[in-house]
């Protein structure tokens, strides 16, 4: 097999069986999922080479697992059946920036920060922000979203078109450069979120947006969780469109204070960002101010000061690490349910309750405008008891969400961690997903064992 | 067959073979596509009855063609192989309004105006506005959009979940009540826009939005088309989010003046709507005002006056009828390409040019924020020469769009009229669409002959 792959790659630098490289491609960066080594790691230089690798792998029935930066959290990059880990490091070119079309064409290895760095020169940006940096291919594969989804939606909704290699080694082109289309079945939206199980992306055409001129940052402290949610809901009613709207509960604030030496009031808090230009943002803040006063906010800071904003979002991003810091040797388990907006307060309180019952301390972070929240806690997967507790917490939180019309994963994808809940959430629809999988990947070489 | 159907329906009122009723279900309301009579028209009373009909039709290999209000424009409702026309008149119940979740559950026969009438009481609305009233099932089937897509997107993006009957007579449930999900393949987005060829919808869960408090309407006259497009593009750059942003060219204004006895200046004009609340909308208008002055707008009216707004959008909606009025006996052909934003000006000028060359007078209407525009012209399909001219115009306009990265249909769907362009637009991807069709409808009973 290696012989044949070397024939295809013709560059020893871009194919590796070293223990270190295989190790690096054996698991998510931070998640609790067990590692598994790939047999070989390949760094394709372009889509034609990638196509040849997939075609060859299909002939010999060898698993292919795409790898971006390894920031997935449900084990999407773990080669549980070995085979080839496909690293996109060398396929990270920004192919075209179409300023007047608000569109870009990129290779899947481009990261969102790399893209935004470049887009800045054009007064544009790609809004999806899952917190960490990640490759756009990986974000498309898991349909990632994050803090800005409340305004801009999910990654899937940013993808105008794709080029991908199918299991049979053929290219497929979906979508177009047009912002809208009703031309046939929505293959773009089907491949987006398929977690590498239907195709391997080779090019993405993405929507980009005008970079807002002004950002207003606010931290609003509330007496209790219900008030935070009520205030957020009222903002949506008043047609306020925050670019970020995040719930951070009091225990998480404690962890942040300990980790970042901040002195945030340790109560349920809303982290808010408004963006646009001065006059509109100011007008929006007036309206927000009314609402939070009305809902009994204890105290609030708001400012145009970027340093304040950076600290605010930096502490939001590090909340999980703050929790992890308390237990350096452990791995993180993160729940990712998304519930109807009205259910969020009780869902978060329930999550906090089950964590306390199980005696695991964790952070709770909520994309409050979407009903999507994370309970994040450090565990040592090698300790059977701890792993069992974590699984139980996860299961209770997921079941609570599903019973109320929610979903088991709002933005992380199914990967390995949510497979057991897919049928519970979708029932017979899962059979039809599997039939689609059979059509696209009859030999099960594309990220086998993920989703199903 | 009729015997068996009567056994299922058990209500002579809801099954008809009368010439008049079959006639009424034989074609789109206004489009040029040739009519074809269904053998029978059935008005199912609920999803269980609908399920039985589909299961029976599948057993006897009888075509099923869903029918909402017949406002489709590419022949989606024409039963070109006869069979059963499935009329949703009795499946038009609003099942649930979840105010705090910004979500509703409806049967497919509910129309957008019916829904908005009800939502108004809750301070909510469903934003997608294809112009005419239409059933939400039909809008989901064609992935309709229209004037407000520039802000809210397409119908597909409003669908949180679905219940549908598959060809085998089983129910499928997709999505959830959550605003976001990454749980498995996006079947909701696959069925949306499938034009009745993959499943028959029985229930839709839709996103709804806070009803804006204030609307500002503006009509801005420009010296030429390029200036209109430039101004529109600059608005998007300045993070202005109009709720409607429409281009109406000078010939169309002429037709409107003649038809509505208006006295609009007969030059390329921008029809604009801003919405939100006073302070933000006023701030947005200041910015818009700067831009249009800058781009050499000849004159402009702007007002909060609803009467003005109603007249403005009424004339926009009637533009096609204004064109049709000149030729009462004729049918309308409408092109529907969507091009990259930067291509829109030349695309519109090209469309006007080819219409003039072919000697057909028509309207040109552009969803300028999306790059989607319509050339609408009345033809008599029974006159071979006129039909040939219309086909030629359509073909030239579509080819122009495809050569520049656009799509043959931005919002009307493929139906019968765009089938010939699907392969040209998507290449081999069409084979994969067909394979998906084979999985869901192996006997080809669901709206046969549409899309492919």
PDB file of N, CA, C and O in Angstrom, chain A residues 246-275:
ATOM      1  N   UNK A 246     -24.095  36.014  24.360  1.00  0.00           N
ATOM      2  CA  UNK A 246     -23.635  34.827  25.057  1.00  0.00           C
ATOM      3  C   UNK A 246     -24.012  34.823  26.525  1.00  0.00           C
ATOM      4  O   UNK A 246     -23.879  35.839  27.218  1.00  0.00           O
ATOM      5  N   UNK A 247     -24.474  33.690  26.984  1.00  0.00           N
ATOM      6  CA  UNK A 247     -24.765  33.486  28.397  1.00  0.00           C
ATOM      7  C   UNK A 247     -23.588  32.782  29.062  1.00  0.00           C
ATOM      8  O   UNK A 247     -23.078  31.791  28.540  1.00  0.00           O
ATOM      9  N   UNK A 248     -23.129  33.341  30.177  1.00  0.00           N
ATOM     10  CA  UNK A 248     -22.084  32.686  30.964  1.00  0.00           C
ATOM     11  C   UNK A 248     -22.599  32.580  32.397  1.00  0.00           C
ATOM     12  O   UNK A 248     -22.918  33.598  33.004  1.00  0.00           O
ATOM     13  N   UNK A 249     -22.726  31.369  32.897  1.00  0.00           N
ATOM     14  CA  UNK A 249     -23.350  31.254  34.222  1.00  0.00           C
ATOM     15  C   UNK A 249     -22.347  31.542  35.354  1.00  0.00           C
ATOM     16  O   UNK A 249     -21.144  31.683  35.110  1.00  0.00           O
ATOM     17  N   UNK A 250     -22.841  31.653  36.581  1.00  0.00           N
ATOM     18  CA  UNK A 250     -22.011  32.165  37.683  1.00  0.00           C
ATOM     19  C   UNK A 250     -20.816  31.267  37.982  1.00  0.00           C
ATOM     20  O   UNK A 250     -19.709  31.756  38.264  1.00  0.00           O
ATOM     21  N   UNK A 251     -20.982  29.957  37.871  1.00  0.00           N
ATOM     22  CA  UNK A 251     -19.867  29.047  38.165  1.00  0.00           C
ATOM     23  C   UNK A 251     -18.756  29.224  37.128  1.00  0.00           C
ATOM     24  O   UNK A 251     -17.572  29.146  37.443  1.00  0.00           O
ATOM     25  N   UNK A 252     -19.183  29.485  35.904  1.00  0.00           N
ATOM     26  CA  UNK A 252     -18.210  29.681  34.840  1.00  0.00           C
ATOM     27  C   UNK A 252     -17.454  30.996  35.059  1.00  0.00           C
ATOM     28  O   UNK A 252     -16.239  31.056  34.870  1.00  0.00           O
ATOM     29  N   UNK A 253     -18.192  32.022  35.507  1.00  0.00           N
ATOM     30  CA  UNK A 253     -17.536  33.301  35.815  1.00  0.00           C
ATOM     31  C   UNK A 253     -16.479  33.093  36.903  1.00  0.00           C
ATOM     32  O   UNK A 253     -15.356  33.597  36.801  1.00  0.00           O
ATOM     33  N   UNK A 254     -16.835  32.296  37.900  1.00  0.00           N
ATOM     34  CA  UNK A 254     -15.860  31.985  38.975  1.00  0.00           C
ATOM     35  C   UNK A 254     -14.585  31.388  38.389  1.00  0.00           C
ATOM     36  O   UNK A 254     -13.471  31.828  38.687  1.00  0.00           O
ATOM     37  N   UNK A 255     -14.784  30.411  37.514  1.00  0.00           N
ATOM     38  CA  UNK A 255     -13.623  29.740  36.910  1.00  0.00           C
ATOM     39  C   UNK A 255     -12.797  30.725  36.088  1.00  0.00           C
ATOM     40  O   UNK A 255     -11.561  30.718  36.146  1.00  0.00           O
ATOM     41  N   UNK A 256     -13.488  31.601  35.370  1.00  0.00           N
ATOM     42  CA  UNK A 256     -12.779  32.594  34.552  1.00  0.00           C
ATOM     43  C   UNK A 256     -11.977  33.534  35.456  1.00  0.00           C
ATOM     44  O   UNK A 256     -10.796  33.787  35.213  1.00  0.00           O
ATOM     45  N   UNK A 257     -12.613  34.010  36.514  1.00  0.00           N
ATOM     46  CA  UNK A 257     -11.913  34.908  37.450  1.00  0.00           C
ATOM     47  C   UNK A 257     -10.643  34.261  37.983  1.00  0.00           C
ATOM     48  O   UNK A 257      -9.580  34.882  38.028  1.00  0.00           O
ATOM     49  N   UNK A 258     -10.770  32.981  38.343  1.00  0.00           N
ATOM     50  CA  UNK A 258      -9.621  32.266  38.901  1.00  0.00           C
ATOM     51  C   UNK A 258      -8.512  32.121  37.860  1.00  0.00           C
ATOM     52  O   UNK A 258      -7.331  32.293  38.154  1.00  0.00           O
ATOM     53  N   UNK A 259      -8.929  31.859  36.615  1.00  0.00           N
ATOM     54  CA  UNK A 259      -7.959  31.537  35.557  1.00  0.00           C
ATOM     55  C   UNK A 259      -7.350  32.791  34.936  1.00  0.00           C
ATOM     56  O   UNK A 259      -6.160  32.842  34.658  1.00  0.00           O
ATOM     57  N   UNK A 260      -8.179  33.831  34.734  1.00  0.00           N
ATOM     58  CA  UNK A 260      -7.723  35.042  34.035  1.00  0.00           C
ATOM     59  C   UNK A 260      -7.441  36.201  34.983  1.00  0.00           C
ATOM     60  O   UNK A 260      -7.194  37.320  34.538  1.00  0.00           O
ATOM     61  N   UNK A 261      -7.533  35.942  36.301  1.00  0.00           N
ATOM     62  CA  UNK A 261      -7.375  37.018  37.283  1.00  0.00           C
ATOM     63  C   UNK A 261      -8.297  38.201  36.978  1.00  0.00           C
ATOM     64  O   UNK A 261      -7.939  39.363  37.198  1.00  0.00           O
ATOM     65  N   UNK A 262      -9.460  37.917  36.445  1.00  0.00           N
ATOM     66  CA  UNK A 262     -10.452  38.984  36.272  1.00  0.00           C
ATOM     67  C   UNK A 262     -11.244  39.093  37.575  1.00  0.00           C
ATOM     68  O   UNK A 262     -11.113  38.246  38.461  1.00  0.00           O
ATOM     69  N   UNK A 263     -12.042  40.151  37.660  1.00  0.00           N
ATOM     70  CA  UNK A 263     -12.848  40.339  38.882  1.00  0.00           C
ATOM     71  C   UNK A 263     -14.309  40.511  38.501  1.00  0.00           C
ATOM     72  O   UNK A 263     -15.013  41.377  39.006  1.00  0.00           O
ATOM     73  N   UNK A 264     -14.759  39.680  37.562  1.00  0.00           N
ATOM     74  CA  UNK A 264     -16.150  39.770  37.119  1.00  0.00           C
ATOM     75  C   UNK A 264     -17.076  39.380  38.269  1.00  0.00           C
ATOM     76  O   UNK A 264     -16.771  38.466  39.049  1.00  0.00           O
ATOM     77  N   UNK A 265     -18.196  40.081  38.392  1.00  0.00           N
ATOM     78  CA  UNK A 265     -19.201  39.720  39.391  1.00  0.00           C
ATOM     79  C   UNK A 265     -19.668  38.291  39.123  1.00  0.00           C
ATOM     80  O   UNK A 265     -20.005  37.946  37.978  1.00  0.00           O
ATOM     81  N   UNK A 266     -19.673  37.473  40.166  1.00  0.00           N
ATOM     82  CA  UNK A 266     -19.953  36.055  39.946  1.00  0.00           C
ATOM     83  C   UNK A 266     -21.443  35.734  39.986  1.00  0.00           C
ATOM     84  O   UNK A 266     -21.964  35.092  40.895  1.00  0.00           O
ATOM     85  N   UNK A 267     -22.120  36.236  38.946  1.00  0.00           N
ATOM     86  CA  UNK A 267     -23.553  35.986  38.749  1.00  0.00           C
ATOM     87  C   UNK A 267     -23.780  35.687  37.259  1.00  0.00           C
ATOM     88  O   UNK A 267     -22.901  35.933  36.436  1.00  0.00           O
ATOM     89  N   UNK A 268     -24.975  35.144  36.928  1.00  0.00           N
ATOM     90  CA  UNK A 268     -25.266  34.895  35.508  1.00  0.00           C
ATOM     91  C   UNK A 268     -25.084  36.176  34.688  1.00  0.00           C
ATOM     92  O   UNK A 268     -25.591  37.224  35.067  1.00  0.00           O
ATOM     93  N   UNK A 269     -24.319  36.074  33.621  1.00  0.00           N
ATOM     94  CA  UNK A 269     -23.914  37.268  32.883  1.00  0.00           C
ATOM     95  C   UNK A 269     -24.145  37.108  31.386  1.00  0.00           C
ATOM     96  O   UNK A 269     -24.016  36.016  30.835  1.00  0.00           O
ATOM     97  N   UNK A 270     -24.497  38.228  30.775  1.00  0.00           N
ATOM     98  CA  UNK A 270     -24.675  38.269  29.332  1.00  0.00           C
ATOM     99  C   UNK A 270     -23.471  38.971  28.721  1.00  0.00           C
ATOM    100  O   UNK A 270     -23.120  40.072  29.139  1.00  0.00           O
ATOM    101  N   UNK A 271     -22.803  38.290  27.798  1.00  0.00           N
ATOM    102  CA  UNK A 271     -21.730  38.912  27.029  1.00  0.00           C
ATOM    103  C   UNK A 271     -22.346  39.298  25.695  1.00  0.00           C
ATOM    104  O   UNK A 271     -22.880  38.439  24.988  1.00  0.00           O
ATOM    105  N   UNK A 272     -22.284  40.572  25.357  1.00  0.00           N
ATOM    106  CA  UNK A 272     -23.016  41.088  24.205  1.00  0.00           C
ATOM    107  C   UNK A 272     -22.108  41.870  23.264  1.00  0.00           C
ATOM    108  O   UNK A 272     -21.211  42.577  23.715  1.00  0.00           O
ATOM    109  N   UNK A 273     -22.353  41.728  21.976  1.00  0.00           N
ATOM    110  CA  UNK A 273     -21.657  42.554  20.992  1.00  0.00           C
ATOM    111  C   UNK A 273     -22.667  43.059  19.978  1.00  0.00           C
ATOM    112  O   UNK A 273     -23.444  42.279  19.420  1.00  0.00           O
ATOM    113  N   UNK A 274     -22.673  44.370  19.779  1.00  0.00           N
ATOM    114  CA  UNK A 274     -23.477  44.969  18.715  1.00  0.00           C
ATOM    115  C   UNK A 274     -22.509  45.473  17.665  1.00  0.00           C
ATOM    116  O   UNK A 274     -21.430  45.951  18.002  1.00  0.00           O
ATOM    117  N   UNK A 275     -22.871  45.359  16.399  1.00  0.00           N
ATOM    118  CA  UNK A 275     -21.953  45.868  15.378  1.00  0.00           C
ATOM    119  C   UNK A 275     -22.714  46.483  14.216  1.00  0.00           C
ATOM    120  O   UNK A 275     -23.840  46.102  13.927  1.00  0.00           O
TER     121      UNK A 275
END
